[in-house]
Amino acid sequence: MENVAKKSLETTPIQDVRGRRHIINSLISGAIAGAVAKTTVAPLDRAKIIFQVSSRGFSAKEVAKLIYHTYQKEGFFSLWRGNSATMVRVVPYAALQFCSHEQYKQILGSYCGTHGRYGNILHVFIRISRDEGLKTLYSGFSPTILGVIPYAGLSFFTYETCKKLHAEYTERSYPYPHERLLFGACAGLIGQSASYPLDVVRRRMQTAGVQCRKYTGIVETMRQIVAEEGSISGLYKGLSMNWLKGPIAVGTSFTTFDLMQILLRKIQDHGTLQR
């Protein structure tokens, strides 16, 4: 078994080059995917944040009124105000997020293919709990990870599952662009709905100074929001906006990433053939 594992880790010069290309392609594709997705939904995102950080009532009518008044007073492009600052954050984040996902998927895929150590998610929990203790399951857990897991985890899981099921039922290796958009939309809907209360809490904590408020932590912030505005109207304020914005953003992001990966591979393969 050890010999098999060692062989699986050994790489040839050609594999090294392909590995580096794959990383670069993932970084570029992820960066473009993040930029395109965020720019597409920037006006809706701006409106959602304004409601999240204030105690004003949320409704579709109020959102439409806010966007229309902004357009009337400040012009069309004012709806994208602050998007350049968002790009500074989103582009490297999306590049690393997609690249990490691709690398982990490749590593875990080859590892499981070689060792066959875990049969399913229940087997993972049982094996780790027995061999390393229950505490190991929670090692490194922090409020930051608490916010990332529901969104990123569920989004990638849903998208990859949709693609896998699609391949099994249609016997087509690559979904059409509109199918990728649909899969991404489902991923965004599930991921953002699960993590939304934490997003509201994060926004409140980030703008506490501007609002002349003081929050000591995640739980305290959540408790204050519930006490003042209610659990649904407070913690889920603007969620319906996310049901519109989220699927569009995530669908666009995943589709752009996949199509960019395909395009870059074709360009590189064409360059290799010309040599």
mmCIF file of C-alpha atoms in Angstrom:
data_model
loop_
_atom_site.group_PDB
_atom_site.id
_atom_site.type_symbol
_atom_site.label_atom_id
_atom_site.label_comp_id
_atom_site.label_asym_id
_atom_site.label_seq_id
_atom_site.Cartn_x
_atom_site.Cartn_y
_atom_site.Cartn_z
ATOM 1 C CA MET A 1 0.000 0.000 0.000
ATOM 2 C CA GLU A 2 2.832 2.370 0.857
ATOM 3 C CA ASN A 3 4.509 1.689 -2.497
ATOM 4 C CA VAL A 4 1.277 2.504 -4.318
ATOM 5 C CA ALA A 5 0.950 5.744 -2.352
ATOM 6 C CA LYS A 6 4.551 6.716 -3.151
ATOM 7 C CA LYS A 7 4.031 6.034 -6.845
ATOM 8 C CA SER A 8 0.910 8.194 -6.839
ATOM 9 C CA LEU A 9 2.945 11.085 -5.419
ATOM 10 C CA GLU A 10 5.747 10.755 -7.976
ATOM 11 C CA THR A 11 5.428 13.119 -10.939
ATOM 12 C CA THR A 12 7.118 13.435 -14.317
ATOM 13 C CA PRO A 13 8.360 16.749 -15.802
ATOM 14 C CA ILE A 14 5.341 16.771 -18.153
ATOM 15 C CA GLN A 15 2.967 16.280 -15.206
ATOM 16 C CA ASP A 16 4.712 19.116 -13.340
ATOM 17 C CA VAL A 17 4.193 21.467 -16.290
ATOM 18 C CA ARG A 18 0.544 20.426 -16.587
ATOM 19 C CA GLY A 19 0.104 20.910 -12.844
ATOM 20 C CA ARG A 20 1.510 24.443 -12.983
ATOM 21 C CA ARG A 21 -0.652 25.245 -15.992
ATOM 22 C CA HIS A 22 -3.710 23.947 -14.202
ATOM 23 C CA ILE A 23 -2.999 26.181 -11.195
ATOM 24 C CA ILE A 24 -2.423 29.253 -13.387
ATOM 25 C CA ASN A 25 -5.574 28.511 -15.401
ATOM 26 C CA SER A 26 -7.599 28.128 -12.209
ATOM 27 C CA LEU A 27 -6.282 31.414 -10.808
ATOM 28 C CA ILE A 28 -7.021 33.349 -14.001
ATOM 29 C CA SER A 29 -10.429 31.740 -14.502
ATOM 30 C CA GLY A 30 -11.372 32.275 -10.863
ATOM 31 C CA ALA A 31 -10.343 35.925 -10.937
ATOM 32 C CA ILE A 32 -12.379 36.615 -14.087
ATOM 33 C CA ALA A 33 -15.340 34.614 -12.765
ATOM 34 C CA GLY A 34 -15.414 36.600 -9.532
ATOM 35 C CA ALA A 35 -15.095 39.957 -11.311
ATOM 36 C CA VAL A 36 -17.836 39.219 -13.847
ATOM 37 C CA ALA A 37 -20.234 37.818 -11.229
ATOM 38 C CA LYS A 38 -19.828 40.712 -8.764
ATOM 39 C CA THR A 39 -20.082 43.373 -11.460
ATOM 40 C CA THR A 40 -23.279 41.778 -12.772
ATOM 41 C CA VAL A 41 -25.094 42.038 -9.440
ATOM 42 C CA ALA A 42 -23.378 45.167 -8.053
ATOM 43 C CA PRO A 43 -26.534 47.366 -8.027
ATOM 44 C CA LEU A 44 -28.551 44.712 -6.181
ATOM 45 C CA ASP A 45 -25.669 44.069 -3.791
ATOM 46 C CA ARG A 46 -25.361 47.784 -2.978
ATOM 47 C CA ALA A 47 -29.098 48.033 -2.258
ATOM 48 C CA LYS A 48 -29.021 44.907 -0.067
ATOM 49 C CA ILE A 49 -26.135 46.220 2.048
ATOM 50 C CA ILE A 50 -27.911 49.537 2.660
ATOM 51 C CA PHE A 51 -30.858 47.641 4.131
ATOM 52 C CA GLN A 52 -28.672 45.181 6.050
ATOM 53 C CA VAL A 53 -26.824 47.884 7.984
ATOM 54 C CA SER A 54 -29.926 49.902 8.856
ATOM 55 C CA SER A 55 -33.119 49.217 10.782
ATOM 56 C CA ARG A 56 -35.385 50.404 7.950
ATOM 57 C CA GLY A 57 -38.027 47.981 6.733
ATOM 58 C CA PHE A 58 -37.214 45.794 3.753
ATOM 59 C CA SER A 59 -39.521 45.043 0.837
ATOM 60 C CA ALA A 60 -39.232 44.634 -2.918
ATOM 61 C CA LYS A 61 -41.014 47.979 -3.364
ATOM 62 C CA GLU A 62 -38.505 49.759 -1.103
ATOM 63 C CA VAL A 63 -35.578 48.204 -2.981
ATOM 64 C CA ALA A 64 -36.977 49.274 -6.345
ATOM 65 C CA LYS A 65 -37.597 52.772 -4.965
ATOM 66 C CA LEU A 66 -34.027 53.019 -3.634
ATOM 67 C CA ILE A 67 -32.471 51.907 -6.937
ATOM 68 C CA TYR A 68 -34.717 54.234 -8.962
ATOM 69 C CA HIS A 69 -34.005 57.271 -6.766
ATOM 70 C CA THR A 70 -30.265 56.573 -6.919
ATOM 71 C CA TYR A 71 -30.447 56.366 -10.711
ATOM 72 C CA GLN A 72 -32.505 59.585 -10.920
ATOM 73 C CA LYS A 73 -30.279 61.646 -8.638
ATOM 74 C CA GLU A 74 -26.808 60.335 -9.463
ATOM 75 C CA GLY A 75 -27.030 58.665 -12.872
ATOM 76 C CA PHE A 76 -26.861 55.132 -14.242
ATOM 77 C CA PHE A 77 -23.254 54.356 -13.359
ATOM 78 C CA SER A 78 -23.766 55.440 -9.740
ATOM 79 C CA LEU A 79 -25.433 52.049 -9.266
ATOM 80 C CA TRP A 80 -21.934 50.544 -9.587
ATOM 81 C CA ARG A 81 -20.335 52.982 -7.138
ATOM 82 C CA GLY A 82 -17.741 51.202 -5.026
ATOM 83 C CA ASN A 83 -17.477 48.275 -7.450
ATOM 84 C CA SER A 84 -13.790 48.998 -8.148
ATOM 85 C CA ALA A 85 -13.060 48.658 -4.420
ATOM 86 C CA THR A 86 -15.048 45.428 -4.399
ATOM 87 C CA MET A 87 -12.899 44.131 -7.265
ATOM 88 C CA VAL A 88 -9.746 44.619 -5.176
ATOM 89 C CA ARG A 89 -11.213 42.201 -2.633
ATOM 90 C CA VAL A 90 -13.153 39.839 -4.883
ATOM 91 C CA VAL A 91 -10.604 39.162 -7.646
ATOM 92 C CA PRO A 92 -7.835 37.647 -5.445
ATOM 93 C CA TYR A 93 -10.423 35.955 -3.207
ATOM 94 C CA ALA A 94 -12.232 34.306 -6.116
ATOM 95 C CA ALA A 95 -8.946 33.330 -7.769
ATOM 96 C CA LEU A 96 -7.700 31.589 -4.623
ATOM 97 C CA GLN A 97 -11.106 30.086 -3.815
ATOM 98 C CA PHE A 98 -11.571 28.437 -7.210
ATOM 99 C CA CYS A 99 -7.910 27.411 -7.438
ATOM 100 C CA SER A 100 -8.021 25.846 -3.964
ATOM 101 C CA HIS A 101 -11.218 23.999 -4.832
ATOM 102 C CA GLU A 102 -9.669 22.561 -7.998
ATOM 103 C CA GLN A 103 -6.491 21.504 -6.186
ATOM 104 C CA TYR A 104 -8.303 19.901 -3.255
ATOM 105 C CA LYS A 105 -10.667 18.131 -5.628
ATOM 106 C CA GLN A 106 -7.732 16.733 -7.580
ATOM 107 C CA ILE A 107 -5.749 15.726 -4.481
ATOM 108 C CA LEU A 108 -8.682 14.143 -2.674
ATOM 109 C CA GLY A 109 -9.836 12.436 -5.857
ATOM 110 C CA SER A 110 -6.457 10.804 -6.467
ATOM 111 C CA TYR A 111 -6.040 9.979 -2.778
ATOM 112 C CA CYS A 112 -9.409 8.291 -2.465
ATOM 113 C CA GLY A 113 -8.866 6.516 -5.752
ATOM 114 C CA THR A 114 -5.585 5.089 -4.502
ATOM 115 C CA HIS A 115 -6.469 4.257 -0.902
ATOM 116 C CA GLY A 116 -10.277 3.845 -0.885
ATOM 117 C CA ARG A 117 -10.064 4.754 2.831
ATOM 118 C CA TYR A 118 -13.507 6.326 3.247
ATOM 119 C CA GLY A 119 -16.718 4.979 1.719
ATOM 120 C CA ASN A 120 -19.005 7.880 2.607
ATOM 121 C CA ILE A 121 -19.329 10.911 4.893
ATOM 122 C CA LEU A 122 -20.563 8.790 7.810
ATOM 123 C CA HIS A 123 -17.513 6.564 7.446
ATOM 124 C CA VAL A 124 -15.298 9.674 7.608
ATOM 125 C CA PHE A 125 -16.797 10.773 10.940
ATOM 126 C CA ILE A 126 -16.649 7.269 12.448
ATOM 127 C CA ARG A 127 -13.057 6.626 11.341
ATOM 128 C CA ILE A 128 -11.702 9.997 12.501
ATOM 129 C CA SER A 129 -13.629 9.859 15.798
ATOM 130 C CA ARG A 130 -12.303 6.374 16.541
ATOM 131 C CA ASP A 131 -8.693 6.931 15.450
ATOM 132 C CA GLU A 132 -8.095 10.543 16.493
ATOM 133 C CA GLY A 133 -10.894 11.491 18.862
ATOM 134 C CA LEU A 134 -13.969 13.705 18.534
ATOM 135 C CA LYS A 135 -11.931 16.834 19.253
ATOM 136 C CA THR A 136 -10.113 16.405 15.931
ATOM 137 C CA LEU A 137 -13.364 17.018 14.051
ATOM 138 C CA TYR A 138 -13.438 20.564 15.452
ATOM 139 C CA SER A 139 -9.742 21.463 15.299
ATOM 140 C CA GLY A 140 -9.113 24.922 13.835
ATOM 141 C CA PHE A 141 -12.762 25.873 14.105
ATOM 142 C CA SER A 142 -13.292 29.648 14.320
ATOM 143 C CA PRO A 143 -15.953 32.274 13.624
ATOM 144 C CA THR A 144 -14.393 32.900 10.214
ATOM 145 C CA ILE A 145 -14.715 29.274 9.203
ATOM 146 C CA LEU A 146 -18.221 29.292 10.668
ATOM 147 C CA GLY A 147 -19.205 31.794 8.019
ATOM 148 C CA VAL A 148 -17.328 30.171 5.138
ATOM 149 C CA ILE A 149 -18.549 26.591 5.550
ATOM 150 C CA PRO A 150 -22.277 27.077 4.830
ATOM 151 C CA TYR A 151 -21.734 29.293 1.803
ATOM 152 C CA ALA A 152 -18.616 28.037 0.044
ATOM 153 C CA GLY A 153 -19.046 24.410 1.137
ATOM 154 C CA LEU A 154 -22.674 24.060 0.095
ATOM 155 C CA SER A 155 -22.186 26.091 -3.104
ATOM 156 C CA PHE A 156 -19.316 23.992 -4.434
ATOM 157 C CA PHE A 157 -20.926 20.747 -3.232
ATOM 158 C CA THR A 158 -24.244 21.558 -4.945
ATOM 159 C CA TYR A 159 -22.603 22.644 -8.205
ATOM 160 C CA GLU A 160 -20.313 19.628 -8.452
ATOM 161 C CA THR A 161 -23.176 17.266 -7.524
ATOM 162 C CA CYS A 162 -25.396 18.771 -10.234
ATOM 163 C CA LYS A 163 -22.635 18.324 -12.819
ATOM 164 C CA LYS A 164 -22.031 14.733 -11.721
ATOM 165 C CA LEU A 165 -25.725 13.813 -11.855
ATOM 166 C CA HIS A 166 -26.026 15.532 -15.225
ATOM 167 C CA ALA A 167 -23.140 13.469 -16.631
ATOM 168 C CA GLU A 168 -24.689 10.246 -15.311
ATOM 169 C CA TYR A 169 -28.147 10.874 -16.730
ATOM 170 C CA THR A 170 -27.250 12.531 -20.057
ATOM 171 C CA GLU A 171 -23.933 10.729 -20.723
ATOM 172 C CA ARG A 172 -22.473 14.092 -21.764
ATOM 173 C CA SER A 173 -19.162 15.041 -20.127
ATOM 174 C CA TYR A 174 -19.718 18.798 -20.422
ATOM 175 C CA PRO A 175 -23.012 20.572 -19.688
ATOM 176 C CA TYR A 176 -24.204 23.349 -21.984
ATOM 177 C CA PRO A 177 -23.655 26.944 -20.764
ATOM 178 C CA HIS A 178 -27.340 27.394 -19.854
ATOM 179 C CA GLU A 179 -27.194 24.159 -17.835
ATOM 180 C CA ARG A 180 -24.112 25.418 -15.991
ATOM 181 C CA LEU A 181 -25.987 28.631 -15.198
ATOM 182 C CA LEU A 182 -28.878 26.596 -13.783
ATOM 183 C CA PHE A 183 -26.558 24.438 -11.650
ATOM 184 C CA GLY A 184 -24.775 27.547 -10.378
ATOM 185 C CA ALA A 185 -28.096 29.211 -9.608
ATOM 186 C CA CYS A 186 -29.142 26.236 -7.467
ATOM 187 C CA ALA A 187 -25.764 26.306 -5.715
ATOM 188 C CA GLY A 188 -26.070 30.022 -4.976
ATOM 189 C CA LEU A 189 -29.631 29.692 -3.696
ATOM 190 C CA ILE A 190 -28.740 26.947 -1.229
ATOM 191 C CA GLY A 191 -25.356 28.309 -0.130
ATOM 192 C CA GLN A 192 -26.437 31.905 0.446
ATOM 193 C CA SER A 193 -29.689 30.968 2.195
ATOM 194 C CA ALA A 194 -27.780 28.825 4.693
ATOM 195 C CA SER A 195 -25.175 31.485 5.492
ATOM 196 C CA TYR A 196 -27.356 34.605 5.310
ATOM 197 C CA PRO A 197 -27.787 35.330 9.070
ATOM 198 C CA LEU A 198 -24.004 35.330 9.457
ATOM 199 C CA ASP A 199 -23.733 37.759 6.551
ATOM 200 C CA VAL A 200 -26.147 40.165 8.283
ATOM 201 C CA VAL A 201 -24.191 39.864 11.543
ATOM 202 C CA ARG A 202 -20.903 40.488 9.719
ATOM 203 C CA ARG A 203 -22.268 43.625 8.062
ATOM 204 C CA ARG A 204 -23.536 44.988 11.372
ATOM 205 C CA MET A 205 -20.207 44.385 13.071
ATOM 206 C CA GLN A 206 -18.316 45.990 10.168
ATOM 207 C CA THR A 207 -20.450 49.146 10.296
ATOM 208 C CA ALA A 208 -20.826 49.353 14.090
ATOM 209 C CA GLY A 209 -18.640 52.486 14.267
ATOM 210 C CA VAL A 210 -20.611 54.303 11.599
ATOM 211 C CA GLN A 211 -23.898 53.393 13.295
ATOM 212 C CA CYS A 212 -22.537 54.419 16.726
ATOM 213 C CA ARG A 213 -23.164 50.903 18.012
ATOM 214 C CA LYS A 214 -20.968 48.437 19.853
ATOM 215 C CA TYR A 215 -21.026 44.676 19.309
ATOM 216 C CA THR A 216 -18.807 42.396 21.375
ATOM 217 C CA GLY A 217 -19.093 39.283 19.253
ATOM 218 C CA ILE A 218 -21.151 37.175 16.859
ATOM 219 C CA VAL A 219 -23.601 35.844 19.451
ATOM 220 C CA GLU A 220 -24.115 39.256 21.079
ATOM 221 C CA THR A 221 -24.686 40.920 17.703
ATOM 222 C CA MET A 222 -27.190 38.244 16.746
ATOM 223 C CA ARG A 223 -28.974 38.603 20.091
ATOM 224 C CA GLN A 224 -29.306 42.381 19.689
ATOM 225 C CA ILE A 225 -30.648 42.087 16.147
ATOM 226 C CA VAL A 226 -33.266 39.544 17.235
ATOM 227 C CA ALA A 227 -34.265 41.634 20.262
ATOM 228 C CA GLU A 228 -34.684 44.853 18.257
ATOM 229 C CA GLU A 229 -35.973 43.608 14.901
ATOM 230 C CA GLY A 230 -37.090 40.005 15.355
ATOM 231 C CA SER A 231 -35.466 36.765 14.212
ATOM 232 C CA ILE A 232 -36.915 36.595 10.696
ATOM 233 C CA SER A 233 -37.178 40.296 9.827
ATOM 234 C CA GLY A 234 -33.768 40.991 11.406
ATOM 235 C CA LEU A 235 -31.474 38.051 10.638
ATOM 236 C CA TYR A 236 -33.054 37.343 7.255
ATOM 237 C CA LYS A 237 -33.564 40.948 6.154
ATOM 238 C CA GLY A 238 -32.959 41.130 2.412
ATOM 239 C CA LEU A 239 -32.871 37.349 1.909
ATOM 240 C CA SER A 240 -35.420 37.603 -0.899
ATOM 241 C CA MET A 241 -32.955 39.961 -2.596
ATOM 242 C CA ASN A 242 -30.315 37.247 -2.275
ATOM 243 C CA TRP A 243 -32.683 34.735 -3.876
ATOM 244 C CA LEU A 244 -32.570 36.992 -6.920
ATOM 245 C CA LYS A 245 -28.963 38.185 -6.664
ATOM 246 C CA GLY A 246 -27.324 34.994 -5.358
ATOM 247 C CA PRO A 247 -28.324 32.577 -8.127
ATOM 248 C CA ILE A 248 -27.372 35.158 -10.781
ATOM 249 C CA ALA A 249 -23.981 35.843 -9.176
ATOM 250 C CA VAL A 250 -23.033 32.248 -8.389
ATOM 251 C CA GLY A 251 -24.432 30.939 -11.665
ATOM 252 C CA THR A 252 -22.447 33.536 -13.610
ATOM 253 C CA SER A 253 -19.341 32.852 -11.512
ATOM 254 C CA PHE A 254 -19.313 29.062 -11.921
ATOM 255 C CA THR A 255 -20.225 29.242 -15.623
ATOM 256 C CA THR A 256 -17.545 31.851 -16.356
ATOM 257 C CA PHE A 257 -14.964 29.789 -14.476
ATOM 258 C CA ASP A 258 -15.740 26.561 -16.342
ATOM 259 C CA LEU A 259 -15.854 28.251 -19.758
ATOM 260 C CA MET A 260 -12.587 30.108 -19.087
ATOM 261 C CA GLN A 261 -10.942 26.824 -18.070
ATOM 262 C CA ILE A 262 -12.071 25.221 -21.335
ATOM 263 C CA LEU A 263 -10.937 28.242 -23.392
ATOM 264 C CA LEU A 264 -7.486 28.409 -21.755
ATOM 265 C CA ARG A 265 -6.958 24.663 -22.237
ATOM 266 C CA LYS A 266 -7.846 24.989 -25.933
ATOM 267 C CA ILE A 267 -5.445 27.916 -26.364
ATOM 268 C CA GLN A 268 -2.634 25.998 -24.648
ATOM 269 C CA ASP A 269 -3.322 22.806 -26.612
ATOM 270 C CA HIS A 270 -3.320 24.804 -29.849
ATOM 271 C CA GLY A 271 0.009 26.404 -28.904
ATOM 272 C CA THR A 272 1.500 22.984 -28.101
ATOM 273 C CA LEU A 273 0.391 21.559 -31.478
ATOM 274 C CA GLN A 274 1.953 24.485 -33.356
ATOM 275 C CA ARG A 275 5.296 23.798 -31.733
#
